[in-house]
mmCIF file with all atom_site columns, C-alpha atoms in Angstrom:
data_model
loop_
_atom_site.group_PDB
_atom_site.id
_atom_site.type_symbol
_atom_site.label_atom_id
_atom_site.label_alt_id
_atom_site.label_comp_id
_atom_site.label_asym_id
_atom_site.label_entity_id
_atom_site.label_seq_id
_atom_site.pdbx_PDB_ins_code
_atom_site.Cartn_x
_atom_site.Cartn_y
_atom_site.Cartn_z
_atom_site.occupancy
_atom_site.B_iso_or_equiv
_atom_site.pdbx_formal_charge
_atom_site.auth_seq_id
_atom_site.auth_comp_id
_atom_site.auth_asym_id
_atom_site.auth_atom_id
_atom_site.pdbx_PDB_model_num
ATOM 1  C CA . MET A 1 1  ? 0.000   0.000  0.000  1.00 76.00 ? 1  MET A CA 1
ATOM 2  C CA . ILE A 1 2  ? 2.868   2.372  0.743  1.00 84.00 ? 2  ILE A CA 1
ATOM 3  C CA . ALA A 1 3  ? 4.194   2.201  -2.814 1.00 86.00 ? 3  ALA A CA 1
ATOM 4  C CA . GLU A 1 4  ? 0.830   1.738  -4.525 1.00 85.00 ? 4  GLU A CA 1
ATOM 5  C CA . TRP A 1 5  ? -0.924  4.702  -2.886 1.00 83.00 ? 5  TRP A CA 1
ATOM 6  C CA . GLY A 1 6  ? 2.126   6.914  -2.347 1.00 86.00 ? 6  GLY A CA 1
ATOM 7  C CA . TYR A 1 7  ? 2.059   6.840  1.447  1.00 90.00 ? 7  TYR A CA 1
ATOM 8  C CA . PRO A 1 8  ? 5.250   8.051  3.168  1.00 92.00 ? 8  PRO A CA 1
ATOM 9  C CA . ASP A 1 9  ? 7.648   5.262  4.129  1.00 93.00 ? 9  ASP A CA 1
ATOM 10 C CA . ILE A 1 10 ? 7.387   5.891  7.888  1.00 95.00 ? 10 ILE A CA 1
ATOM 11 C CA . GLY A 1 11 ? 6.098   2.587  9.224  1.00 94.00 ? 11 GLY A CA 1
ATOM 12 C CA . ILE A 1 12 ? 3.217   0.160  8.961  1.00 94.00 ? 12 ILE A CA 1
ATOM 13 C CA . VAL A 1 13 ? -0.228  0.821  7.494  1.00 93.00 ? 13 VAL A CA 1
ATOM 14 C CA . LEU A 1 14 ? -2.855  -0.159 10.100 1.00 93.00 ? 14 LEU A CA 1
ATOM 15 C CA . PHE A 1 15 ? -5.992  0.567  8.108  1.00 90.00 ? 15 PHE A CA 1
ATOM 16 C CA . ASP A 1 16 ? -7.319  2.444  5.125  1.00 87.00 ? 16 ASP A CA 1
ATOM 17 C CA . MET A 1 17 ? -10.406 4.604  5.099  1.00 84.00 ? 17 MET A CA 1
ATOM 18 C CA . PRO A 1 18 ? -13.643 3.528  3.414  1.00 82.00 ? 18 PRO A CA 1
ATOM 19 C CA . SER A 1 19 ? -14.168 7.031  2.004  1.00 74.00 ? 19 SER A CA 1
ATOM 20 C CA . GLY A 1 20 ? -12.359 6.192  -1.225 1.00 70.00 ? 20 GLY A CA 1
ATOM 21 C CA . GLY A 1 21 ? -9.956  9.092  -0.727 1.00 67.00 ? 21 GLY A CA 1
ATOM 22 C CA . HIS A 1 22 ? -7.046  6.813  0.101  1.00 79.00 ? 22 HIS A CA 1
ATOM 23 C CA . GLY A 1 23 ? -6.623  8.086  3.659  1.00 89.00 ? 23 GLY A CA 1
ATOM 24 C CA . ALA A 1 24 ? -4.992  5.699  6.123  1.00 93.00 ? 24 ALA A CA 1
ATOM 25 C CA . GLY A 1 25 ? -3.850  5.159  9.673  1.00 94.00 ? 25 GLY A CA 1
ATOM 26 C CA . MET A 1 26 ? -0.224  4.180  10.232 1.00 95.00 ? 26 MET A CA 1
ATOM 27 C CA . LEU A 1 27 ? 2.263   3.353  12.938 1.00 96.00 ? 27 LEU A CA 1
ATOM 28 C CA . ASP A 1 28 ? 4.921   6.082  12.650 1.00 96.00 ? 28 ASP A CA 1
ATOM 29 C CA . TYR A 1 29 ? 8.432   4.907  13.515 1.00 95.00 ? 29 TYR A CA 1
ATOM 30 C CA . ARG A 1 30 ? 10.255  8.170  12.631 1.00 93.00 ? 30 ARG A CA 1
ATOM 31 C CA . GLU A 1 31 ? 10.839  9.248  16.248 1.00 89.00 ? 31 GLU A CA 1
ATOM 32 C CA . CYS A 1 32 ? 11.374  5.826  17.828 1.00 84.00 ? 32 CYS A CA 1
ATOM 33 C CA . ASP A 1 33 ? 14.499  4.684  19.554 1.00 79.00 ? 33 ASP A CA 1
ATOM 34 C CA . SER A 1 34 ? 14.995  1.140  20.817 1.00 77.00 ? 34 SER A CA 1
ATOM 35 C CA . ASP A 1 35 ? 12.745  1.725  23.870 1.00 80.00 ? 35 ASP A CA 1
ATOM 36 C CA . ALA A 1 36 ? 9.983   3.812  22.318 1.00 86.00 ? 36 ALA A CA 1
ATOM 37 C CA . GLU A 1 37 ? 6.768   2.721  20.689 1.00 93.00 ? 37 GLU A CA 1
ATOM 38 C CA . PRO A 1 38 ? 5.607   4.213  17.393 1.00 96.00 ? 38 PRO A CA 1
ATOM 39 C CA . SER A 1 39 ? 2.941   6.886  17.398 1.00 96.00 ? 39 SER A CA 1
ATOM 40 C CA . VAL A 1 40 ? -0.302  6.480  15.436 1.00 97.00 ? 40 VAL A CA 1
ATOM 41 C CA . VAL A 1 41 ? -0.844  8.958  12.615 1.00 97.00 ? 41 VAL A CA 1
ATOM 42 C CA . TYR A 1 42 ? -3.592  9.666  10.113 1.00 95.00 ? 42 TYR A CA 1
ATOM 43 C CA . LEU A 1 43 ? -2.834  10.380 6.469  1.00 93.00 ? 43 LEU A CA 1
ATOM 44 C CA . ASP A 1 44 ? -5.325  12.267 4.352  1.00 90.00 ? 44 ASP A CA 1
ATOM 45 C CA . GLU A 1 45 ? -5.140  12.658 0.583  1.00 87.00 ? 45 GLU A CA 1
ATOM 46 C CA . ASP A 1 46 ? -2.259  15.137 1.010  1.00 90.00 ? 46 ASP A CA 1
ATOM 47 C CA . ARG A 1 47 ? -0.154  12.322 2.600  1.00 91.00 ? 47 ARG A CA 1
ATOM 48 C CA . VAL A 1 48 ? 0.920   14.532 5.534  1.00 94.00 ? 48 VAL A CA 1
ATOM 49 C CA . PRO A 1 49 ? 1.115   12.445 8.753  1.00 95.00 ? 49 PRO A CA 1
ATOM 50 C CA . ARG A 1 50 ? -1.055  13.906 11.525 1.00 96.00 ? 50 ARG A CA 1
ATOM 51 C CA . ARG A 1 51 ? -0.522  12.432 14.981 1.00 96.00 ? 51 ARG A CA 1
ATOM 52 C CA . CYS A 1 52 ? -3.622  10.818 16.530 1.00 95.00 ? 52 CYS A CA 1
ATOM 53 C CA . ALA A 1 53 ? -2.043  9.122  19.542 1.00 97.00 ? 53 ALA A CA 1
ATOM 54 C CA . ARG A 1 54 ? 1.392   8.867  21.161 1.00 95.00 ? 54 ARG A CA 1
ATOM 55 C CA . ASP A 1 55 ? 1.262   5.042  20.908 1.00 95.00 ? 55 ASP A CA 1
ATOM 56 C CA . PHE A 1 56 ? -1.054  2.172  19.976 1.00 95.00 ? 56 PHE A CA 1
ATOM 57 C CA . ALA A 1 57 ? -2.357  1.745  23.548 1.00 95.00 ? 57 ALA A CA 1
ATOM 58 C CA . GLU A 1 58 ? -3.490  5.373  23.641 1.00 97.00 ? 58 GLU A CA 1
ATOM 59 C CA . PHE A 1 59 ? -5.078  4.943  20.196 1.00 96.00 ? 59 PHE A CA 1
ATOM 60 C CA . LEU A 1 60 ? -7.086  1.946  21.436 1.00 96.00 ? 60 LEU A CA 1
ATOM 61 C CA . GLY A 1 61 ? -8.250  3.980  24.425 1.00 96.00 ? 61 GLY A CA 1
ATOM 62 C CA . LEU A 1 62 ? -9.607  6.658  22.088 1.00 95.00 ? 62 LEU A CA 1
ATOM 63 C CA . LEU A 1 63 ? -11.839 4.253  20.168 1.00 93.00 ? 63 LEU A CA 1
ATOM 64 C CA . VAL A 1 64 ? -15.570 4.363  20.897 1.00 92.00 ? 64 VAL A CA 1
ATOM 65 C CA . GLU A 1 65 ? -18.483 2.116  20.029 1.00 91.00 ? 65 GLU A CA 1
ATOM 66 C CA . PRO A 1 66 ? -20.547 3.313  17.035 1.00 88.00 ? 66 PRO A CA 1
ATOM 67 C CA . GLY A 1 67 ? -23.159 5.761  18.259 1.00 83.00 ? 67 GLY A CA 1
ATOM 68 C CA . ASP A 1 68 ? -21.312 6.549  21.509 1.00 75.00 ? 68 ASP A CA 1
ATOM 69 C CA . SER A 1 69 ? -19.682 9.754  20.293 1.00 64.00 ? 69 SER A CA 1
#
């Protein structure tokens, strides 16, 4: 997906968006050292990583059930 959709080579694609705009969520390893965990970022059509959570655990804690927002 990174090469096919032109996502930045910063880590692992977690999911793509159903909107058809080729947005995606990724684990971002750019600022990781051997002890750190990757942050979670969102990529929109402009392919600029926008931080959603400092790590995957925080990202999971931000998820809500449909209709609970």
